[in-house]
Short mmCIF file of C-alpha atoms in Angstrom, two decimals:
data_model
loop_
_atom_site.label_atom_id
_atom_site.label_comp_id
_atom_site.label_asym_id
_atom_site.label_seq_id
_atom_site.Cartn_x
_atom_site.Cartn_y
_atom_site.Cartn_z
CA UNK A 3 2.84 -27.82 15.34
CA UNK A 4 2.91 -28.25 19.08
CA UNK A 5 2.20 -24.58 19.60
CA UNK A 6 -0.72 -24.82 17.25
CA UNK A 7 -2.14 -27.82 19.17
CA UNK A 8 -1.88 -25.96 22.37
CA UNK A 9 -3.64 -23.00 20.80
CA UNK A 10 -6.67 -25.13 20.06
CA UNK A 11 -6.55 -27.14 23.24
CA UNK A 12 -7.27 -24.41 25.79
CA UNK A 13 -10.55 -23.10 24.26
CA UNK A 14 -11.66 -26.66 23.51
CA UNK A 15 -11.18 -27.68 27.14
CA UNK A 16 -13.02 -24.58 28.30
CA UNK A 17 -16.00 -25.19 26.01
CA UNK A 18 -16.07 -28.90 26.92
CA UNK A 19 -16.11 -27.94 30.64
CA UNK A 20 -19.05 -25.53 30.21
CA UNK A 21 -20.98 -28.07 28.15
CA UNK A 22 -20.41 -30.83 30.69
CA UNK A 23 -21.54 -28.59 33.62
CA UNK A 24 -24.60 -27.51 31.63
CA UNK A 25 -25.53 -31.13 30.75
CA UNK A 26 -25.05 -32.15 34.40
CA UNK A 27 -27.08 -29.27 35.74
CA UNK A 28 -30.00 -29.95 33.44
CA UNK A 29 -30.03 -33.68 34.37
CA UNK A 30 -29.45 -33.24 38.11
CA UNK A 31 -32.00 -30.44 38.60
CA UNK A 32 -34.36 -31.83 35.94
CA UNK A 33 -34.74 -28.47 34.29
CA UNK A 34 -37.68 -28.56 31.78
CA UNK A 35 -36.97 -28.18 28.06
CA UNK A 36 -38.87 -24.80 27.78
CA UNK A 37 -36.54 -23.29 30.31
CA UNK A 38 -33.19 -24.71 29.34
CA UNK A 39 -32.46 -27.68 26.98
CA UNK A 40 -29.48 -29.91 27.62
CA UNK A 41 -26.62 -29.76 25.09
CA UNK A 42 -27.47 -33.39 24.17
CA UNK A 43 -31.11 -32.33 23.34
CA UNK A 44 -29.81 -29.42 21.33
CA UNK A 45 -27.61 -31.70 19.33
CA UNK A 46 -30.28 -34.23 18.68
CA UNK A 47 -32.74 -31.62 17.42
CA UNK A 48 -29.97 -30.16 15.27
CA UNK A 49 -29.82 -33.58 13.74
CA UNK A 50 -33.58 -34.04 13.25
CA UNK A 51 -34.24 -30.41 12.15
CA UNK A 52 -31.17 -30.29 9.88
CA UNK A 53 -33.06 -30.55 6.52
CA UNK A 54 -35.45 -27.75 7.66
CA UNK A 55 -32.62 -25.59 9.02
CA UNK A 56 -30.60 -26.00 5.78
CA UNK A 57 -33.62 -24.84 3.73
CA UNK A 58 -33.97 -21.71 5.88
CA UNK A 59 -30.22 -21.21 6.00
CA UNK A 60 -30.11 -21.06 2.24
CA UNK A 61 -32.45 -18.04 2.30
CA UNK A 62 -30.44 -16.36 5.02
CA UNK A 63 -27.09 -16.94 3.28
CA UNK A 64 -28.46 -15.60 0.02
CA UNK A 65 -29.60 -12.43 1.77
CA UNK A 66 -26.26 -12.06 3.60
CA UNK A 67 -24.22 -12.58 0.44
CA UNK A 68 -26.38 -10.18 -1.54
CA UNK A 69 -26.11 -7.62 1.23
CA UNK A 70 -22.36 -8.00 1.64
CA UNK A 71 -21.81 -7.72 -2.12
CA UNK A 72 -23.84 -4.54 -2.23
CA UNK A 73 -22.16 -3.10 0.88
CA UNK A 74 -18.69 -3.91 -0.62
CA UNK A 75 -19.61 -2.16 -3.92
CA UNK A 76 -20.96 0.92 -2.16
CA UNK A 77 -18.10 1.08 0.32
CA UNK A 78 -15.46 0.95 -2.42
CA UNK A 79 -17.34 3.48 -4.45
CA UNK A 80 -17.92 5.88 -1.65
CA UNK A 81 -14.32 5.31 -0.35
CA UNK A 82 -12.76 6.38 -3.66
CA UNK A 83 -15.07 9.40 -3.98
CA UNK A 84 -14.24 10.50 -0.42
CA UNK A 85 -10.52 10.08 -0.97
CA UNK A 86 -10.48 11.95 -4.38
CA UNK A 87 -12.65 14.81 -3.06
CA UNK A 88 -11.65 15.80 0.52
CA UNK A 89 -14.63 18.16 0.64
CA UNK A 90 -17.04 15.21 0.18
CA UNK A 91 -15.11 13.31 2.88
CA UNK A 92 -15.42 16.01 5.48
CA UNK A 93 -19.14 16.31 4.73
CA UNK A 94 -19.99 12.56 4.69
CA UNK A 95 -17.56 10.88 7.03
CA UNK A 96 -18.87 12.29 10.40
CA UNK A 97 -22.45 11.63 9.34
CA UNK A 98 -21.51 8.10 8.56
CA UNK A 99 -20.17 7.55 12.03
CA UNK A 100 -23.23 9.01 13.70
CA UNK A 101 -25.68 6.79 11.56
CA UNK A 102 -23.77 3.77 12.83
CA UNK A 103 -24.90 4.43 16.37
CA UNK A 104 -28.59 3.92 15.45
CA UNK A 105 -29.57 0.39 16.63
CA UNK A 106 -30.42 -2.03 13.78
CA UNK A 107 -33.38 -3.45 15.70
CA UNK A 108 -34.98 0.00 15.43
CA UNK A 109 -34.19 0.38 11.72
CA UNK A 110 -35.29 -2.96 10.59
CA UNK A 111 -39.08 -2.47 11.22
CA UNK A 112 -38.89 0.89 9.48
CA UNK A 113 -37.31 -0.74 6.43
CA UNK A 114 -40.15 -3.24 6.33
CA UNK A 115 -42.68 -0.37 6.32
CA UNK A 116 -40.87 1.14 3.38
CA UNK A 117 -39.91 -1.91 1.39
CA UNK A 118 -42.53 -4.56 2.33
CA UNK A 119 -42.08 -8.14 3.56
CA UNK A 120 -39.95 -9.31 0.59
CA UNK A 121 -36.21 -9.95 0.49
CA UNK A 122 -35.34 -6.27 0.01
CA UNK A 123 -35.51 -5.03 3.64
CA UNK A 124 -33.41 -8.00 4.77
CA UNK A 125 -30.71 -7.26 2.24
CA UNK A 126 -30.75 -3.60 3.12
CA UNK A 127 -30.39 -4.58 6.91
CA UNK A 128 -27.30 -6.60 6.01
CA UNK A 129 -25.98 -3.64 3.85
CA UNK A 130 -26.43 -1.23 6.74
CA UNK A 131 -24.58 -3.55 9.13
CA UNK A 132 -21.72 -4.55 6.74
CA UNK A 133 -21.14 -1.18 4.95
CA UNK A 134 -19.57 0.67 7.81
CA UNK A 135 -16.62 -1.51 8.74
CA UNK A 136 -15.66 -1.98 5.08
CA UNK A 137 -16.03 1.71 4.17
CA UNK A 138 -14.05 2.93 7.19
CA UNK A 139 -11.18 0.54 6.87
CA UNK A 140 -10.91 1.13 3.07
CA UNK A 141 -11.14 4.93 3.25
CA UNK A 142 -8.69 5.11 6.14
CA UNK A 143 -6.17 2.82 4.40
CA UNK A 144 -6.24 5.08 1.32
CA UNK A 145 -5.85 8.19 3.42
CA UNK A 146 -2.93 6.83 5.38
CA UNK A 147 -0.83 5.38 2.59
CA UNK A 148 2.64 6.67 1.82
CA UNK A 149 2.17 9.59 -0.54
CA UNK A 150 5.59 8.73 -2.06
CA UNK A 151 3.89 5.91 -3.92
CA UNK A 152 1.56 8.29 -5.70
CA UNK A 153 4.44 10.67 -6.44
CA UNK A 154 6.27 7.75 -7.99
CA UNK A 155 3.56 6.68 -10.42
CA UNK A 156 2.66 10.22 -11.19
CA UNK A 157 6.31 11.04 -12.08
CA UNK A 158 6.15 7.94 -14.37
CA UNK A 159 3.37 9.67 -16.22
CA UNK A 160 0.20 8.14 -14.57
CA UNK A 161 -2.86 10.34 -14.41
CA UNK A 162 -4.99 10.90 -11.22
CA UNK A 163 -7.30 7.87 -11.80
CA UNK A 164 -4.46 5.67 -13.10
CA UNK A 165 -2.79 6.32 -9.72
CA UNK A 166 -5.91 4.99 -7.98
CA UNK A 167 -5.95 1.85 -10.06
CA UNK A 168 -2.19 1.23 -9.79
CA UNK A 169 -1.43 2.19 -6.21
CA UNK A 170 -4.16 3.58 -4.02
CA UNK A 171 -6.76 0.81 -4.41
CA UNK A 172 -4.37 -2.13 -4.32
CA UNK A 173 -2.54 -0.68 -1.27
CA UNK A 174 -5.92 -0.37 0.53
CA UNK A 175 -7.08 -3.93 -0.41
CA UNK A 176 -5.61 -5.69 2.71
CA UNK A 177 -7.44 -3.21 4.94
CA UNK A 178 -10.60 -3.80 2.88
CA UNK A 179 -10.31 -7.53 3.39
CA UNK A 180 -9.92 -6.93 7.22
CA UNK A 181 -13.17 -4.87 7.09
CA UNK A 182 -14.82 -7.64 5.06
CA UNK A 183 -13.83 -10.23 7.70
CA UNK A 184 -15.58 -8.19 10.36
CA UNK A 185 -18.73 -7.56 8.26
CA UNK A 186 -18.83 -11.16 7.02
CA UNK A 187 -19.32 -12.17 10.66
CA UNK A 188 -22.07 -9.55 11.01
CA UNK A 189 -23.77 -10.43 7.73
CA UNK A 190 -25.69 -13.47 8.94
CA UNK A 191 -26.83 -11.75 12.15
CA UNK A 192 -27.95 -8.80 9.97
CA UNK A 193 -30.06 -11.04 7.81
CA UNK A 194 -31.54 -12.81 10.82
CA UNK A 195 -32.58 -9.55 12.40
CA UNK A 196 -34.28 -8.55 9.20
CA UNK A 197 -36.14 -11.87 9.07
CA UNK A 198 -37.05 -11.70 12.76
CA UNK A 199 -39.08 -8.53 12.19
CA UNK A 200 -41.18 -10.06 9.31
CA UNK A 201 -40.57 -12.88 6.84
CA UNK A 202 -41.92 -16.13 5.48
CA UNK A 203 -38.61 -17.99 5.50
CA UNK A 204 -35.02 -17.76 6.73
CA UNK A 205 -33.40 -18.61 10.01
CA UNK A 206 -34.74 -15.53 11.70
CA UNK A 207 -38.30 -16.59 10.79
CA UNK A 208 -37.67 -20.10 12.01
CA UNK A 209 -36.14 -18.82 15.18
CA UNK A 210 -39.24 -16.66 15.92
CA UNK A 211 -41.51 -19.60 15.24
CA UNK A 212 -39.78 -22.16 17.48
CA UNK A 213 -39.37 -19.55 20.22
CA UNK A 214 -43.09 -18.82 20.18
CA UNK A 215 -43.61 -22.55 20.53
CA UNK A 216 -41.24 -22.79 23.54
CA UNK A 217 -39.15 -25.35 21.67
CA UNK A 218 -35.94 -24.16 23.23
CA UNK A 219 -33.90 -27.07 21.90
CA UNK A 220 -34.67 -25.96 18.37
CA UNK A 221 -33.95 -22.27 19.25
CA UNK A 222 -30.45 -23.36 20.49
CA UNK A 223 -29.97 -25.58 17.44
CA UNK A 224 -30.79 -22.57 15.21
CA UNK A 225 -28.34 -20.42 17.11
CA UNK A 226 -25.64 -23.04 16.58
CA UNK A 227 -26.43 -22.91 12.85
CA UNK A 228 -26.17 -19.15 12.87
CA UNK A 229 -22.80 -19.28 14.66
CA UNK A 230 -21.56 -21.91 12.21
CA UNK A 231 -22.67 -19.95 9.14
CA UNK A 232 -21.13 -16.70 10.51
CA UNK A 233 -17.81 -18.52 11.00
CA UNK A 234 -18.21 -19.96 7.45
CA UNK A 235 -18.62 -16.52 6.10
CA UNK A 236 -15.47 -15.34 7.82
CA UNK A 237 -13.72 -18.40 6.50
CA UNK A 238 -14.93 -17.59 2.98
CA UNK A 239 -13.29 -14.25 3.07
CA UNK A 240 -10.05 -15.89 4.37
CA UNK A 241 -10.11 -18.29 1.42
CA UNK A 242 -10.71 -15.45 -0.99
CA UNK A 243 -7.79 -13.59 0.61
CA UNK A 244 -5.46 -16.57 0.29
CA UNK A 245 -6.42 -17.11 -3.35
CA UNK A 246 -6.43 -13.52 -4.52
CA UNK A 247 -3.80 -11.95 -2.27
CA UNK A 248 -0.97 -14.50 -2.03
CA UNK A 249 1.56 -11.76 -1.09
CA UNK A 250 -0.21 -11.27 2.29
CA UNK A 251 0.39 -14.91 3.25
CA UNK A 252 4.17 -14.70 2.77
CA UNK A 253 4.63 -12.12 5.59
CA UNK A 254 4.01 -14.71 8.34
CA UNK B 18 22.49 20.60 -23.20
CA UNK B 19 20.24 17.76 -22.11
CA UNK B 20 18.95 19.55 -19.04
CA UNK B 21 19.12 23.19 -18.11
CA UNK B 22 17.84 24.64 -14.89
CA UNK B 23 17.85 28.43 -14.65
CA UNK B 24 16.71 30.75 -11.82
CA UNK B 25 14.63 27.96 -10.16
CA UNK B 26 13.13 28.91 -6.84
CA UNK B 27 10.74 27.16 -4.47
CA UNK B 28 9.05 28.24 -1.30
CA UNK B 29 7.25 26.04 1.17
CA UNK B 30 4.79 27.74 3.52
CA UNK B 31 6.66 31.04 3.29
CA UNK B 32 10.07 29.56 3.73
CA UNK B 33 12.37 29.75 0.85
CA UNK B 34 13.78 26.23 0.26
CA UNK B 35 15.46 26.76 -3.13
CA UNK B 36 16.51 30.19 -4.41
CA UNK B 37 17.82 30.96 -7.87
CA UNK B 38 19.25 27.50 -8.71
CA UNK B 39 21.19 27.19 -11.93
CA UNK B 40 22.90 24.14 -13.41
CA UNK B 41 23.20 22.14 -16.66
CA UNK B 42 23.75 18.55 -17.60
CA UNK B 43 25.09 17.23 -20.85
CA UNK B 44 23.71 14.20 -22.75
CA UNK B 45 25.06 10.95 -21.19
CA UNK B 46 26.61 12.77 -18.21
CA UNK B 47 26.42 11.53 -14.61
CA UNK B 48 26.04 14.48 -12.27
CA UNK B 49 25.71 14.37 -8.49
CA UNK B 50 24.10 17.08 -6.31
CA UNK B 51 25.83 16.78 -2.98
CA UNK B 52 24.56 18.50 0.17
CA UNK B 53 23.78 18.05 3.83
CA UNK B 54 20.40 16.68 4.86
CA UNK B 55 17.52 19.14 4.63
CA UNK B 56 19.26 21.45 2.12
CA UNK B 57 16.50 20.83 -0.47
CA UNK B 58 18.11 18.15 -2.54
CA UNK B 59 14.96 16.05 -2.85
CA UNK B 60 12.92 19.10 -3.48
CA UNK B 61 14.91 19.73 -6.69
CA UNK B 62 13.93 16.29 -8.04
CA UNK B 63 10.32 16.87 -7.05
CA UNK B 64 10.43 20.11 -9.10
CA UNK B 65 11.93 18.40 -12.08
CA UNK B 66 9.34 15.57 -12.07
CA UNK B 67 6.58 18.16 -11.71
CA UNK B 68 5.29 16.76 -8.40
CA UNK B 69 5.95 20.26 -6.95
CA UNK B 70 5.58 23.57 -8.80
CA UNK B 71 8.43 26.01 -8.70
CA UNK B 72 7.64 29.62 -7.62
CA UNK B 73 9.82 30.86 -10.42
CA UNK B 74 12.52 29.80 -12.89
CA UNK B 75 12.73 27.53 -15.89
CA UNK B 76 13.49 23.89 -16.61
CA UNK B 77 14.64 23.04 -20.11
CA UNK B 78 15.05 19.58 -21.62
CA UNK B 79 16.78 19.57 -25.01
CA UNK B 80 16.42 23.31 -25.10
CA UNK B 81 12.69 23.24 -24.72
CA UNK B 82 10.90 24.53 -21.57
CA UNK B 83 8.84 22.00 -19.70
CA UNK B 84 6.11 22.43 -17.14
CA UNK B 85 4.29 19.98 -14.85
CA UNK B 86 4.55 16.21 -15.13
CA UNK B 87 5.99 15.55 -18.59
CA UNK B 88 7.47 12.06 -18.33
CA UNK B 89 10.92 13.29 -19.29
CA UNK B 90 12.35 12.04 -16.02
CA UNK B 91 12.50 8.57 -14.56
CA UNK B 92 12.56 9.03 -10.76
CA UNK B 93 14.00 6.57 -8.23
CA UNK B 94 13.12 7.32 -4.62
CA UNK B 95 15.21 6.58 -1.52
CA UNK B 96 12.90 3.82 -0.40
CA UNK B 97 12.37 1.24 -3.08
CA UNK B 98 8.62 1.77 -3.11
CA UNK B 99 8.10 -1.63 -4.80
CA UNK B 100 4.43 -2.62 -4.72
CA UNK B 101 4.11 -5.42 -2.18
CA UNK B 102 1.16 -6.87 -4.10
CA UNK B 103 3.03 -7.33 -7.36
CA UNK B 104 5.86 -9.71 -8.16
CA UNK B 105 9.26 -8.41 -9.15
CA UNK B 106 8.63 -8.69 -12.91
CA UNK B 107 5.36 -6.75 -12.76
CA UNK B 108 6.95 -4.18 -10.43
CA UNK B 109 9.82 -3.41 -12.81
CA UNK B 110 7.36 -3.14 -15.74
CA UNK B 111 5.42 -0.20 -14.13
CA UNK B 112 6.27 2.24 -16.96
CA UNK B 113 5.02 -0.22 -19.57
CA UNK B 114 1.83 -0.74 -17.61
CA UNK B 115 1.20 2.96 -17.44
CA UNK B 116 1.95 3.72 -21.03
CA UNK B 117 0.44 0.57 -22.54
CA UNK B 118 3.34 -1.48 -23.62
CA UNK B 119 3.35 -4.23 -21.06
CA UNK B 120 4.40 -7.19 -23.19
CA UNK B 121 7.28 -5.28 -24.65
CA UNK B 122 8.29 -4.08 -21.19
CA UNK B 123 8.23 -7.65 -19.89
CA UNK B 124 10.45 -8.87 -22.66
CA UNK B 125 12.86 -5.99 -22.05
CA UNK B 126 12.78 -6.67 -18.29
CA UNK B 127 13.54 -10.37 -18.71
CA UNK B 128 16.55 -9.55 -20.71
CA UNK B 129 17.85 -7.39 -17.95
CA UNK B 130 17.06 -9.54 -14.88
CA UNK B 131 20.43 -11.29 -14.86
CA UNK B 132 22.49 -8.14 -15.21
CA UNK B 133 20.53 -6.60 -12.33
CA UNK B 134 21.20 -9.68 -10.13
CA UNK B 135 17.56 -10.59 -10.15
CA UNK B 136 17.69 -13.74 -12.35
CA UNK B 137 15.23 -16.40 -11.04
CA UNK B 138 13.37 -13.92 -8.84
CA UNK B 139 10.91 -12.62 -11.51
CA UNK B 140 7.92 -14.25 -9.78
CA UNK B 141 8.97 -13.47 -6.20
CA UNK B 142 7.25 -10.86 -4.15
CA UNK B 143 9.36 -7.89 -2.84
CA UNK B 144 8.92 -9.00 0.82
CA UNK B 145 11.08 -12.14 0.11
CA UNK B 146 13.99 -10.16 -1.34
CA UNK B 147 16.96 -8.61 0.47
CA UNK B 148 17.34 -4.81 0.72
CA UNK B 149 20.01 -4.69 -1.96
CA UNK B 150 17.95 -6.76 -4.39
CA UNK B 151 14.85 -4.61 -3.81
CA UNK B 152 16.92 -1.52 -4.54
CA UNK B 153 18.24 -3.15 -7.69
CA UNK B 154 14.70 -3.95 -8.72
CA UNK B 155 13.71 -0.36 -8.06
CA UNK B 156 16.61 0.73 -10.23
CA UNK B 157 15.61 -1.62 -13.06
CA UNK B 158 12.08 -0.18 -12.86
CA UNK B 159 13.56 3.29 -13.27
CA UNK B 160 15.96 2.17 -16.03
CA UNK B 161 13.12 0.62 -18.04
CA UNK B 162 11.38 4.02 -18.32
CA UNK B 163 11.64 5.41 -21.79
CA UNK B 164 12.51 8.81 -20.15
CA UNK B 165 15.65 10.65 -21.15
CA UNK B 166 16.99 11.44 -17.73
CA UNK B 167 17.27 9.23 -14.63
CA UNK B 168 16.78 10.99 -11.28
CA UNK B 169 18.16 9.09 -8.29
CA UNK B 170 17.25 10.36 -4.85
CA UNK B 171 19.81 8.87 -2.41
CA UNK B 172 19.07 5.45 -3.98
CA UNK B 173 21.26 3.54 -1.55
CA UNK B 174 20.65 5.71 1.53
CA UNK B 175 18.43 3.11 3.26
CA UNK B 176 20.95 0.24 2.89
CA UNK B 177 23.71 -0.86 5.32
CA UNK B 178 27.30 0.25 4.58
CA UNK B 179 28.43 -3.06 3.05
CA UNK B 180 25.38 -3.48 0.70
CA UNK B 181 25.68 0.20 -0.18
CA UNK B 182 29.28 -0.27 -1.34
CA UNK B 183 28.28 -3.35 -3.37
CA UNK B 184 25.49 -1.37 -4.99
CA UNK B 185 27.81 1.56 -5.86
CA UNK B 186 30.21 -0.88 -7.47
CA UNK B 187 27.34 -2.40 -9.46
CA UNK B 188 25.95 0.98 -10.46
CA UNK B 189 29.41 2.02 -11.70
CA UNK B 190 29.62 -1.10 -13.90
CA UNK B 191 26.06 -0.47 -15.18
CA UNK B 192 26.91 3.16 -16.08
CA UNK B 193 29.07 2.14 -18.92
CA UNK B 194 26.58 -0.30 -20.47
CA UNK B 195 23.46 2.00 -19.96
CA UNK B 196 24.87 5.29 -21.22
CA UNK B 197 21.99 7.32 -19.78
CA UNK B 198 21.93 10.90 -18.44
CA UNK B 199 21.81 10.67 -14.69
CA UNK B 200 21.25 13.23 -11.88
CA UNK B 201 22.01 11.68 -8.51
CA UNK B 202 21.17 13.40 -5.27
CA UNK B 203 23.16 12.33 -2.24
CA UNK B 204 24.77 13.32 1.06
CA UNK B 205 27.48 10.69 0.70
CA UNK B 206 30.63 12.40 -0.38
CA UNK B 207 32.44 9.14 -1.36
CA UNK B 208 29.33 8.00 -3.41
CA UNK B 209 29.42 11.27 -5.30
CA UNK B 210 33.15 11.15 -6.07
CA UNK B 211 33.08 7.46 -6.98
CA UNK B 212 30.12 7.65 -9.40
CA UNK B 213 29.94 11.08 -11.02
CA UNK B 214 31.51 12.97 -13.86
CA UNK B 215 30.69 16.17 -12.07
CA UNK B 216 29.71 17.10 -8.46
CA UNK B 217 27.48 20.05 -7.74
CA UNK B 218 27.65 21.21 -4.08
CA UNK B 219 24.32 22.54 -2.91
CA UNK B 220 24.23 24.75 0.14
CA UNK B 221 20.59 25.48 0.87
CA UNK B 222 19.45 28.85 -0.23
CA UNK B 223 22.89 29.88 -1.44
CA UNK B 224 22.32 27.50 -4.36
CA UNK B 225 25.17 25.63 -6.01
CA UNK B 226 28.41 27.09 -4.55
CA UNK B 227 30.91 24.80 -6.13
CA UNK B 228 31.42 22.46 -9.05
CA UNK B 229 33.99 19.72 -9.13
CA UNK B 230 35.00 17.13 -11.72
CA UNK B 231 36.60 14.12 -10.18
CA UNK B 232 39.01 12.52 -12.66
CA UNK B 233 41.21 9.51 -12.72
CA UNK B 234 44.16 10.17 -15.05
CA UNK B 235 44.55 6.42 -15.51
CA UNK B 236 40.94 6.21 -16.71
CA UNK B 237 37.99 4.30 -15.07
CA UNK B 238 37.19 4.24 -11.44
CA UNK B 239 38.23 2.02 -8.56
CA UNK B 240 37.98 1.98 -4.77
CA UNK B 241 41.78 2.48 -4.57
CA UNK B 242 41.46 5.65 -6.65
CA UNK B 243 38.62 6.75 -4.52
CA UNK B 244 40.62 6.33 -1.34
CA UNK B 245 43.46 8.42 -2.76
CA UNK B 246 41.12 11.37 -3.30
CA UNK B 247 41.95 12.94 0.07
CA UNK B 248 42.35 16.43 -1.25
CA UNK B 249 39.07 16.38 -3.12
CA UNK B 250 37.24 15.17 -0.08
CA UNK B 251 38.88 17.92 2.07
CA UNK B 252 37.80 20.48 -0.42
CA UNK B 253 34.16 19.22 -0.47
CA UNK B 254 34.15 19.05 3.28
CA UNK B 255 35.44 22.56 3.66
CA UNK B 256 32.96 23.80 1.09
CA UNK B 257 29.96 22.27 2.87
CA UNK B 258 31.06 22.92 6.46
CA UNK B 259 32.31 26.45 5.64
CA UNK B 260 29.06 27.43 4.13
CA UNK B 261 27.19 25.96 7.11
CA UNK B 262 29.31 27.98 9.50
CA UNK B 263 28.80 31.20 7.48
CA UNK B 264 25.09 30.63 7.45
CA UNK B 265 25.10 30.05 11.19
CA UNK B 266 27.00 33.29 11.77
CA UNK B 267 24.49 35.27 9.76
#
């Protein structure tokens, strides 16, 4: 318990120190709001803007969840296909890695050209950001698992696809969850990037609007909201892991 | 004959691992294949289960030739290979899950939990069990197969000496109640003498060079009897070492 307390204490002290220095600097040097808002100003606008932020956050979270769900489905499907057919893997896998190096900020406007200003290009932006970590961790875990497990179930009379259901997929699930934790953190940012390029609602749209109005306190409040939501998405995956994979908890 | 292997050969990347292997096992018999590490013991089991394809030779079960994965054999690997994501009960019911008889398998498993020293651990995950218990669970998983012949691949090789001894005692006591045909592969001379009706000594490509039947004139088996088998151990030792020396000279 004491160790856990200490673990929290150090980053909390660091954050409090930075915030105090920031607040002091803004007050002492009388920095105007449109250059740098004080943490207290950010907090107070987070309070006043909260109903608006929540409304926009609802849109962003919906896009992030839809995108992540789609990314998960595609990653699992492609992962199994690549594992079952090594020829497909050697053809697709390197291409997959290269596509990941294209910056999302370049792709998002192109998606809007193709798919319009609706929700589709935002979801696709999230899919493109979340797919890679999930697909790579899942595929690698299946490729690296102990072949003896497969020999065992095959000798018991299981067919090729039964072996996937019984051993290969369950064995790769912990890695899949790790990949999901990474992509869950990305998912909100992905949706925000999509909204930034062109939207009528969502945190990205709100962010662009208040930035153009030089309301930096609201910009920071929105950033806080994005950080909070990203952490919540990560926490959501942790909760699912605890509920669905109890055997992973016992190892600690 | 329950199992007949005749003229079985297997090559792995141009290297002949097994050449012209011949042996037979009767119904209900417990037979050990004894040999040094790397002499192809485990490969024989992989050929029987159909995981590997022989380059030539025949495998007959009840007089009928079999090819590929037929489900005639229940295989138990050296590492327990229990699924960490399943509890013990679900782990031991693997055969039932594959062949669609899960409820029946569960019932059967629950009846055997006590005898396998796993009573009260049905809902536990493998990671919370000791090495010996995990190995017993792996053995129960194998025993619950409807297959005719159990193949044990150094089942206690990964355990410490004391636990291994306990597991051997336990397997000996189970032997009588189970009455299954068993083929055990091991490099442990004492294990082979203690447990088997017959020992086949395997010397790499020379195939089976010697066949021994350890017998206790007073009936049954005990550690005392095992420790008095000096001559038999000497003979096995000479057989294995002599062959190795011969092979090295060639």
